[in-house]
PDB file of C-alpha atoms in Angstrom:
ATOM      1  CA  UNK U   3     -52.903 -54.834 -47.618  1.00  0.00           C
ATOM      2  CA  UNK U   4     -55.577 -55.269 -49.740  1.00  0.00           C
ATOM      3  CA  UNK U   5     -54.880 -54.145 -53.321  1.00  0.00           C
ATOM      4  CA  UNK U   6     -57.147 -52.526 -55.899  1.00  0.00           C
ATOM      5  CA  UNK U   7     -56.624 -52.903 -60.104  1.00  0.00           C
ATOM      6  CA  UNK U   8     -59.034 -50.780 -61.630  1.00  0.00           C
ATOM      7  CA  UNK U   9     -59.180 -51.762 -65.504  1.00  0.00           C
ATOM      8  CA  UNK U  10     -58.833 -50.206 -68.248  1.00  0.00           C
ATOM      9  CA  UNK U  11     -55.898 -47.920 -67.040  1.00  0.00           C
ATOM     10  CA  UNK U  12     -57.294 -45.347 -70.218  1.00  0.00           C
ATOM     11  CA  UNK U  13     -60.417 -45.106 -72.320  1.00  0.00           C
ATOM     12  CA  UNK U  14     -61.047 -42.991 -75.405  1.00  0.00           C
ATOM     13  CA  UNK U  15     -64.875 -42.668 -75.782  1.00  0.00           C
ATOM     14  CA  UNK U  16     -67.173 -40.266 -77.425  1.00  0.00           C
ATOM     15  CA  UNK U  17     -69.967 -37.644 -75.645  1.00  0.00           C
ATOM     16  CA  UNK U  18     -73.013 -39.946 -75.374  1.00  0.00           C
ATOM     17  CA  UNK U  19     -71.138 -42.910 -74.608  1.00  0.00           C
ATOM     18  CA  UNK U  20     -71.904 -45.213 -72.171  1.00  0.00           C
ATOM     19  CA  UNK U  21     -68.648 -46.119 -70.026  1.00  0.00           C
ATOM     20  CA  UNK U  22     -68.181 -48.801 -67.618  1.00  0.00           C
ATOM     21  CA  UNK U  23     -65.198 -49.135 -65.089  1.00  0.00           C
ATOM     22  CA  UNK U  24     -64.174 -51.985 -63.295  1.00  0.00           C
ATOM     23  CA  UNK U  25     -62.132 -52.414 -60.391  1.00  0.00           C
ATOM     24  CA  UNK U  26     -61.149 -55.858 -58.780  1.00  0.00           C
ATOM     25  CA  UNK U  27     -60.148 -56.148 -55.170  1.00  0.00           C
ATOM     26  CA  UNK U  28     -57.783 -58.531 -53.636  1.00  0.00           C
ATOM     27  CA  UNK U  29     -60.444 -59.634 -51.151  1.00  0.00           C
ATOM     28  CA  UNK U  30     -63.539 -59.131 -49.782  1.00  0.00           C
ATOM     29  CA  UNK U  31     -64.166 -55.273 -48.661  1.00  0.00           C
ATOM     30  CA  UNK U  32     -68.005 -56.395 -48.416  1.00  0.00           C
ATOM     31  CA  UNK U  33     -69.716 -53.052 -49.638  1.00  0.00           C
ATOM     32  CA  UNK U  34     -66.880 -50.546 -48.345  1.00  0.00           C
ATOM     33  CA  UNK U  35     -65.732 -49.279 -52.155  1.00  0.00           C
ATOM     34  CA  UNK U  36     -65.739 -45.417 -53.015  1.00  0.00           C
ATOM     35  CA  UNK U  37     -65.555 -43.801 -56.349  1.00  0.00           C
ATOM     36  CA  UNK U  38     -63.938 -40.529 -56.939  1.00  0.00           C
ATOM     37  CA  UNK U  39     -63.377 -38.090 -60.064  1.00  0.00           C
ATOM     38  CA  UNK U  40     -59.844 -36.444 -60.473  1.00  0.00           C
ATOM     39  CA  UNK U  41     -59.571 -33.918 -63.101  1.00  0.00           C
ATOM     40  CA  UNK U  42     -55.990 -32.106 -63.932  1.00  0.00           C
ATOM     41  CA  UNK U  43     -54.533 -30.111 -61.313  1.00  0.00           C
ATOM     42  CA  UNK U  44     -57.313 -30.681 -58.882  1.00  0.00           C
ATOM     43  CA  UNK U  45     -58.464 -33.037 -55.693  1.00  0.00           C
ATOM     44  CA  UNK U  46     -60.588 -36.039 -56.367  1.00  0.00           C
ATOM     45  CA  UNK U  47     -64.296 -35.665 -55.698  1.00  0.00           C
ATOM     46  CA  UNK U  48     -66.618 -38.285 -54.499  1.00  0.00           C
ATOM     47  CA  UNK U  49     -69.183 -39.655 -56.961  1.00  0.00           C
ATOM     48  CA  UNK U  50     -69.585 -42.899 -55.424  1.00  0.00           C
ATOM     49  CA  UNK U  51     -69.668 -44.738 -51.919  1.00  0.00           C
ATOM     50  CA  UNK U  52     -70.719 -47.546 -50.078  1.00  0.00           C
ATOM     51  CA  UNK U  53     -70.599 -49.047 -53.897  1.00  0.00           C
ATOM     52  CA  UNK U  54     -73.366 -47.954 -54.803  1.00  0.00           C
ATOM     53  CA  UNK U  55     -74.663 -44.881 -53.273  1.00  0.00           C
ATOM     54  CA  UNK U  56     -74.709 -41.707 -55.226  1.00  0.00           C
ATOM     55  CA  UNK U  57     -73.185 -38.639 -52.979  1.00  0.00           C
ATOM     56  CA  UNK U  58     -75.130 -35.963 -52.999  1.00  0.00           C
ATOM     57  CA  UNK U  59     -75.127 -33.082 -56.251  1.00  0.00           C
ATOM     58  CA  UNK U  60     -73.676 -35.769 -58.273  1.00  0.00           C
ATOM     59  CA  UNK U  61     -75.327 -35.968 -61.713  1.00  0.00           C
ATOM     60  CA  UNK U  62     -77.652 -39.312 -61.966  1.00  0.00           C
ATOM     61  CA  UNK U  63     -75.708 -40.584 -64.993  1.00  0.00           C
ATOM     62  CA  UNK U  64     -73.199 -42.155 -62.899  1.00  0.00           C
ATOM     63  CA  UNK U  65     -73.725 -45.545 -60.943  1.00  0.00           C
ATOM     64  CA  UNK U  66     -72.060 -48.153 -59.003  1.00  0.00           C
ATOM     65  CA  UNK U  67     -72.329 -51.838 -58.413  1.00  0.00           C
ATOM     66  CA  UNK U  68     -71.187 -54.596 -56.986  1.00  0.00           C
ATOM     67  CA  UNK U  69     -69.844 -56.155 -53.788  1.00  0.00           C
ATOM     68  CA  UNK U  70     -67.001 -58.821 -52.403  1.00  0.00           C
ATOM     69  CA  UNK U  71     -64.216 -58.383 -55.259  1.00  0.00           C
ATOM     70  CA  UNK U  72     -65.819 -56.745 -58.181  1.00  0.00           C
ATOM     71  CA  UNK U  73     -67.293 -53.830 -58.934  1.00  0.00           C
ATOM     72  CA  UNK U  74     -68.004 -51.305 -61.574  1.00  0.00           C
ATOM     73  CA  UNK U  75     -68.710 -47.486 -62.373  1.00  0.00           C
ATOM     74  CA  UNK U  76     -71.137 -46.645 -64.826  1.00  0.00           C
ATOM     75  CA  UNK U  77     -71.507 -42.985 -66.823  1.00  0.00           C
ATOM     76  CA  UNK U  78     -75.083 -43.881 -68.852  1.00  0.00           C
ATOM     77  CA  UNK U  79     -74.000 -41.028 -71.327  1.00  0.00           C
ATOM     78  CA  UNK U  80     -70.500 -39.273 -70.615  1.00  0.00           C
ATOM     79  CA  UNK U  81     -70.608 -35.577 -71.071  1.00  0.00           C
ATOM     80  CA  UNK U  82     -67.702 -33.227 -71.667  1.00  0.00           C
ATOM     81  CA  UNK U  83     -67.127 -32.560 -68.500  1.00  0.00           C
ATOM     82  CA  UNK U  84     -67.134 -36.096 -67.342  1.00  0.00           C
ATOM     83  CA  UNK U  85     -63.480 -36.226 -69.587  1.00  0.00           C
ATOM     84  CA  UNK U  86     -60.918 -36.892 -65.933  1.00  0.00           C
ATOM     85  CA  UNK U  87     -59.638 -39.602 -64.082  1.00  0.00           C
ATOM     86  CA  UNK U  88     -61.466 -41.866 -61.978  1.00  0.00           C
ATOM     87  CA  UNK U  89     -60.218 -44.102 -58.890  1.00  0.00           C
ATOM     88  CA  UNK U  90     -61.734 -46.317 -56.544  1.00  0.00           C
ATOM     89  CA  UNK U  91     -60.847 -46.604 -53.200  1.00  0.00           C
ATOM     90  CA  UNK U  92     -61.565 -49.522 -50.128  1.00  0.00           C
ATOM     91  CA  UNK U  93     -62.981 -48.686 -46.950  1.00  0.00           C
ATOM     92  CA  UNK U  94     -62.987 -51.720 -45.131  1.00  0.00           C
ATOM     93  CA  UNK U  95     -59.225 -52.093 -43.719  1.00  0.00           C
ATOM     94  CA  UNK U  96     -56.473 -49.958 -43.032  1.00  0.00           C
ATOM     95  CA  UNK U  97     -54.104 -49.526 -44.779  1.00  0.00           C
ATOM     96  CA  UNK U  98     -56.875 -47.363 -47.158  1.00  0.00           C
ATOM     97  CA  UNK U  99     -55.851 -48.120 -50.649  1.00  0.00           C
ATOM     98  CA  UNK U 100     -56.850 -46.549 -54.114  1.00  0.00           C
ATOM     99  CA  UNK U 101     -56.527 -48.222 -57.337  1.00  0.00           C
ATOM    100  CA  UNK U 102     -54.329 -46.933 -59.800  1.00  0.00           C
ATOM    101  CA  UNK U 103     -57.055 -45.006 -61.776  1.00  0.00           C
ATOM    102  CA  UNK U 104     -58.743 -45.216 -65.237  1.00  0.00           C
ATOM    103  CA  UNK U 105     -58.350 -42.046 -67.614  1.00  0.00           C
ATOM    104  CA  UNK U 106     -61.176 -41.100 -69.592  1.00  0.00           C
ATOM    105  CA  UNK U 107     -60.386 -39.499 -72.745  1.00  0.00           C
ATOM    106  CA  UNK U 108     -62.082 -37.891 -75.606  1.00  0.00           C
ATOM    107  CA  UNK U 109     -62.379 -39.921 -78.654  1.00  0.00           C
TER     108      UNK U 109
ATOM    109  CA  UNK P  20     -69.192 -24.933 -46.365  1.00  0.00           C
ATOM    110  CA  UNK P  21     -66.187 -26.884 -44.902  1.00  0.00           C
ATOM    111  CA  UNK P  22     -63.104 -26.137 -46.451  1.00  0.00           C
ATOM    112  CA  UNK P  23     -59.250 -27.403 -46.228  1.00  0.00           C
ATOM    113  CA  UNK P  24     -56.260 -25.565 -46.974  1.00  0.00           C
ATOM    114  CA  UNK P  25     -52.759 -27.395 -47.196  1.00  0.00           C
ATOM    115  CA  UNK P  26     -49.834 -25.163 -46.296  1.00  0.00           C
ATOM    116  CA  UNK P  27     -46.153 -25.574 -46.282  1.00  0.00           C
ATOM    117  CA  UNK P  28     -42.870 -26.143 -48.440  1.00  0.00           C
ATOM    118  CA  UNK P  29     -43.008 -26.394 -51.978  1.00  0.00           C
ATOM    119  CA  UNK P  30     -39.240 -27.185 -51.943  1.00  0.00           C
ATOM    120  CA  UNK P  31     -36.938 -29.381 -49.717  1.00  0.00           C
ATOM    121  CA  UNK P  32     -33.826 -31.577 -49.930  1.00  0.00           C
ATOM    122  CA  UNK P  33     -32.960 -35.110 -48.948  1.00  0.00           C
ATOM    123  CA  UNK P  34     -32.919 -36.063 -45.474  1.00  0.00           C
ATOM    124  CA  UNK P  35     -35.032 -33.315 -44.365  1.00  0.00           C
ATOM    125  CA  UNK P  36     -38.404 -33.346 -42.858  1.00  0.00           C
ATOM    126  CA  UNK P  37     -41.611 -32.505 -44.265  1.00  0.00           C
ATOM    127  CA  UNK P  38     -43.877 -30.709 -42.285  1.00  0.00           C
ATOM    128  CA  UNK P  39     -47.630 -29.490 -43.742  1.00  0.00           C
ATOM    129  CA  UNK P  40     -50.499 -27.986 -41.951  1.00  0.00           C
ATOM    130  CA  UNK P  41     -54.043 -28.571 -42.850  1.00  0.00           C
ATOM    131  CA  UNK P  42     -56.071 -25.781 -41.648  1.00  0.00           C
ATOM    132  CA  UNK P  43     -59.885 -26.713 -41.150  1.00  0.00           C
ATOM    133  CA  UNK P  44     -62.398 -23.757 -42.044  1.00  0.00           C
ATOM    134  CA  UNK P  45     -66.457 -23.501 -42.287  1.00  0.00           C
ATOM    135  CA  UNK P  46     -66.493 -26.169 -39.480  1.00  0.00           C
ATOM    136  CA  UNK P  47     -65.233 -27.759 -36.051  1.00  0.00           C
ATOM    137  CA  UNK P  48     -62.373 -29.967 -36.299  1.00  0.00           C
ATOM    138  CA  UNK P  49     -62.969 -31.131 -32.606  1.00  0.00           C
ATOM    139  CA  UNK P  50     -66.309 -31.986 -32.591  1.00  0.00           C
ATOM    140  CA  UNK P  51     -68.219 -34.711 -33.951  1.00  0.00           C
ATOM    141  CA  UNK P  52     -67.153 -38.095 -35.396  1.00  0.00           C
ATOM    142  CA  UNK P  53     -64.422 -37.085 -37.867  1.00  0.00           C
ATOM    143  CA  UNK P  54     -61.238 -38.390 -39.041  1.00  0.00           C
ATOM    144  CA  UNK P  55     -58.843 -36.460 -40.514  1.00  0.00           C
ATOM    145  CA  UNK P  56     -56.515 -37.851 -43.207  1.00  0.00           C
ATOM    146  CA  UNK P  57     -53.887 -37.161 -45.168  1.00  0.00           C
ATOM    147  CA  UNK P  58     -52.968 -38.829 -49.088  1.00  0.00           C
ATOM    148  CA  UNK P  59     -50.731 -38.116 -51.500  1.00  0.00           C
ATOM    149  CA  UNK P  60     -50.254 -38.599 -55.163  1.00  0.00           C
ATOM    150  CA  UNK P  61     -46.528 -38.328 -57.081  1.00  0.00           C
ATOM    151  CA  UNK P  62     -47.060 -36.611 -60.361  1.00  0.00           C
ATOM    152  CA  UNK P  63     -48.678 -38.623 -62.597  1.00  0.00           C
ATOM    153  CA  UNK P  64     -49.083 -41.427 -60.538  1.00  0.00           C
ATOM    154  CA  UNK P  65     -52.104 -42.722 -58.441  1.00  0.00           C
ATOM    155  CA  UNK P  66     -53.024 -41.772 -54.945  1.00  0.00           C
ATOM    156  CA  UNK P  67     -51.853 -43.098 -51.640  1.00  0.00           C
ATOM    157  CA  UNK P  68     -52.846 -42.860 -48.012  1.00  0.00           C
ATOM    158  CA  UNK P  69     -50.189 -41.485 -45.725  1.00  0.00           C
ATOM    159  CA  UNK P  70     -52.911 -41.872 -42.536  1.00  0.00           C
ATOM    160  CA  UNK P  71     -55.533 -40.317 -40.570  1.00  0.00           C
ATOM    161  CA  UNK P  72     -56.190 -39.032 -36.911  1.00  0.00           C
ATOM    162  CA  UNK P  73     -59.369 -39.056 -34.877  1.00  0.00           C
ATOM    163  CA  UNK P  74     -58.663 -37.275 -31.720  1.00  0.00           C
ATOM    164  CA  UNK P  75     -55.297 -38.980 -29.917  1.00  0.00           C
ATOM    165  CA  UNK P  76     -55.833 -41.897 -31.778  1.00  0.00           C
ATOM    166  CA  UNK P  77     -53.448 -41.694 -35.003  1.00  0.00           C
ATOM    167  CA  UNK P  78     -53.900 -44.519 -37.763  1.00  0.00           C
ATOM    168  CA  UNK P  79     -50.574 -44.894 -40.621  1.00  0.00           C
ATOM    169  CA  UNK P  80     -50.292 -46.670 -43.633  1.00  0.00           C
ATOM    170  CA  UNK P  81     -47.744 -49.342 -42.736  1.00  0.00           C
ATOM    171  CA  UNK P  82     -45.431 -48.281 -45.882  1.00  0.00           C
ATOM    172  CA  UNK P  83     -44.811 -45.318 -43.981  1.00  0.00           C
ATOM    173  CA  UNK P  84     -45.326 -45.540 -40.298  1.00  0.00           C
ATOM    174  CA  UNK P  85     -41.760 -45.004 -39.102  1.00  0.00           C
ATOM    175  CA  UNK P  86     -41.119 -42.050 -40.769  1.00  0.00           C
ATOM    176  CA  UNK P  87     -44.895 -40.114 -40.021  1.00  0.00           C
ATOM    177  CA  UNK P  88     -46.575 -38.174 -37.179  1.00  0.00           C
ATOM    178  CA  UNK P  89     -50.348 -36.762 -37.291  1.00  0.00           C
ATOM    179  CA  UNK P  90     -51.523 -34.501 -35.020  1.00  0.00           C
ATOM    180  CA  UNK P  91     -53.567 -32.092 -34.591  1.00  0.00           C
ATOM    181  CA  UNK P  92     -53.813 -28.477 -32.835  1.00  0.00           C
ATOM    182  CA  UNK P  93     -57.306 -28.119 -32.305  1.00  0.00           C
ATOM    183  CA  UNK P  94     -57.401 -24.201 -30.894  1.00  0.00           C
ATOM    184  CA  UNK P  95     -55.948 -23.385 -34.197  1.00  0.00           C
ATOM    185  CA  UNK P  96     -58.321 -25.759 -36.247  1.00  0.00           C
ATOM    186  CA  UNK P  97     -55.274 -27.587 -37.511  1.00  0.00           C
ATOM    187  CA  UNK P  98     -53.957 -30.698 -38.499  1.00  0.00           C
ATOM    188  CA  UNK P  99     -50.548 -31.689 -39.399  1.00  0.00           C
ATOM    189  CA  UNK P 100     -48.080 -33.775 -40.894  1.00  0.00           C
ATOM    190  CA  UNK P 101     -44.637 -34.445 -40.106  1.00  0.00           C
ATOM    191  CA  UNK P 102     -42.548 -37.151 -42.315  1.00  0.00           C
ATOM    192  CA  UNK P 103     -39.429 -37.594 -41.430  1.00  0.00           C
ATOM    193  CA  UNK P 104     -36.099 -38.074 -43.598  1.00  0.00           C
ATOM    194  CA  UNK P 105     -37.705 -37.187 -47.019  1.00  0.00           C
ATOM    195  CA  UNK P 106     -36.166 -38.678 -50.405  1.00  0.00           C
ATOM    196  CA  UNK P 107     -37.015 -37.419 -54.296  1.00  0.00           C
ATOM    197  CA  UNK P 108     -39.692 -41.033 -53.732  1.00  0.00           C
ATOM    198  CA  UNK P 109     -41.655 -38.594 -51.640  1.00  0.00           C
ATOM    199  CA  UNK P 110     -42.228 -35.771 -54.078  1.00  0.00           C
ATOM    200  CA  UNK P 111     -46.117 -35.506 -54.327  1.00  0.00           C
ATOM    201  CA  UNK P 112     -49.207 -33.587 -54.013  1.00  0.00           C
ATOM    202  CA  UNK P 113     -50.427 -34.278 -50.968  1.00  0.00           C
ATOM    203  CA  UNK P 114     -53.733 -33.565 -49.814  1.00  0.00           C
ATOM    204  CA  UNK P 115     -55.740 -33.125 -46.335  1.00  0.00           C
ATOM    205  CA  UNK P 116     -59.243 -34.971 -46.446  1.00  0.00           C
ATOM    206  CA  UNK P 117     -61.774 -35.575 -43.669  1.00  0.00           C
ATOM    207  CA  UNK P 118     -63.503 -38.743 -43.570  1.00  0.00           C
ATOM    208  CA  UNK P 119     -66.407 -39.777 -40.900  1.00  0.00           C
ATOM    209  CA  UNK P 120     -64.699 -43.047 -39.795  1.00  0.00           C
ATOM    210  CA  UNK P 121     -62.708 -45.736 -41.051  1.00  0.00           C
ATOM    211  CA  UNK P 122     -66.216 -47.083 -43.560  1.00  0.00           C
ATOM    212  CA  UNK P 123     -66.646 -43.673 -44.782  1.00  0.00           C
ATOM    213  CA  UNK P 124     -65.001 -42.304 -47.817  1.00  0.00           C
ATOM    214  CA  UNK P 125     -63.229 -38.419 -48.272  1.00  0.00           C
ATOM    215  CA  UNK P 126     -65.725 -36.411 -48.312  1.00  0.00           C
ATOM    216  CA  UNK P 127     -64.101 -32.994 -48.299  1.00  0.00           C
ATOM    217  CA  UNK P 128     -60.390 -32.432 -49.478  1.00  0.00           C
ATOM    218  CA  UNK P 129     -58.184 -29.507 -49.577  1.00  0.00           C
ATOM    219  CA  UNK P 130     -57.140 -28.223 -52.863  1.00  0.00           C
ATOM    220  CA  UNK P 131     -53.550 -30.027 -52.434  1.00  0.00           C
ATOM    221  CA  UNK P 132     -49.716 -28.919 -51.995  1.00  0.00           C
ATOM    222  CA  UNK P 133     -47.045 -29.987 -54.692  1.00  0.00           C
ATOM    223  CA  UNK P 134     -43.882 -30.780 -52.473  1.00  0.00           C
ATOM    224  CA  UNK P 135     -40.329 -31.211 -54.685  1.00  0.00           C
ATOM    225  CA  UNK P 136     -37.832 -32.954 -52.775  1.00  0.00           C
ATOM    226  CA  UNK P 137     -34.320 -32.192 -54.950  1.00  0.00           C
ATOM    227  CA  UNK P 138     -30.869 -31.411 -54.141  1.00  0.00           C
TER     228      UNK P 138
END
């Protein structure tokens, strides 16, 4: 299985910040990493996939890079509703794995 | 607009088996290219793929492959999941998701089922 550690696990930051996620992979999954938002009580949503593809009606303040191992989200200025969880996921072998998620919260 | 719905027990004991539907509105769960998945996520915790179906062919996370069945009931726009022999490590939300193929992420999920398994 190929495991994903996203880091930080938590994150206070203020509105206007700029907030960067990482998320390491335990081998290669090429291009094949999705981003999704959680908040409280509901189902993730895509931001993020194929790395770095924006899906679509998602604001253009978030971003995502990288390929192989690494790779980051990016909010350029986090707004208050941007304040949820956020996991990535690999879509290059089963099983499908998430990582174990990065809280975002208010400062 | 495609939507998912999960439906079943909120509430079951030890040993039983779980059994959720995932019923597919707003679109055709027969036609096209489509997988359809399901993942769950124990309170508080992170989320976990349970597996996905794409016509007969069924896909399982290997963690939990003897104790799952997919399938699907396409007249009734319906998915399901069956997991057998249930323990308090399998309370969780879980959630129904469609996915275009094993590259693609979720792109639509339903809005999730809390299942408590207690004595």
């Amino acid at each position: 299985d190929i495991q994903m550690t996203q880091s930080p696990a938590s994150l206070s930051a203020s509105v206007g910040d700029r907030v960067t996620i990482t998320c390491r992979a335990s081998q290669s999954v090429s291009s094949y990493l999705n981003w999704y938002q959680q908040k409280p009580g509901k189902a993730p949503k895509l931001l993020i996939y194929d790395a770095s593809s924006l899906e679509s009606g998602v604001p253009s303040r978030f971003s995502g890079s990288g390929s192989g191992t690494e790779f980051t989200l990016t909010i350029s200025s986090l707004q208050p509703e941007d304040f949820a969880s956020y996991y990535c996921q690999q879509s290059y072998s089963i099983p499908l794995t998430f990582g174990g998620g990065t809280k975002v919260e208010i400062k | 607009q495609l939507q998912l719905q999960e439906s079943g027990p909120g509430l079951m004991k030890p040993s039983e088996t779980l059994s959720l539907t995932c019923t597919v509105s707003g679109g055709s769960i027969s036609s096209g290219s489509y997988y359809w998945g399901w993942i769950r996520q124990p309170p508080g915790k992170g989320l976990e793929w349970i597996g996905s179906m794409y016509y007969t062919e069924t896909y399982y996370n290997p963690s939990l492959e003897s104790r799952v069945t997919i399938s699907v009931d396409t007249s009734k726009k319906q998915f399901s999941l069956k997991l057998r022999s249930v323990t308090a490590a399998d309370t969780a939300v879980y959630y129904c998701a469609r996915h275009y193929n094993w590259k693609y992420p979720f792109d639509y999920w339903g809005q999730g089922i809390l299942v408590t398994v207690s004595s």
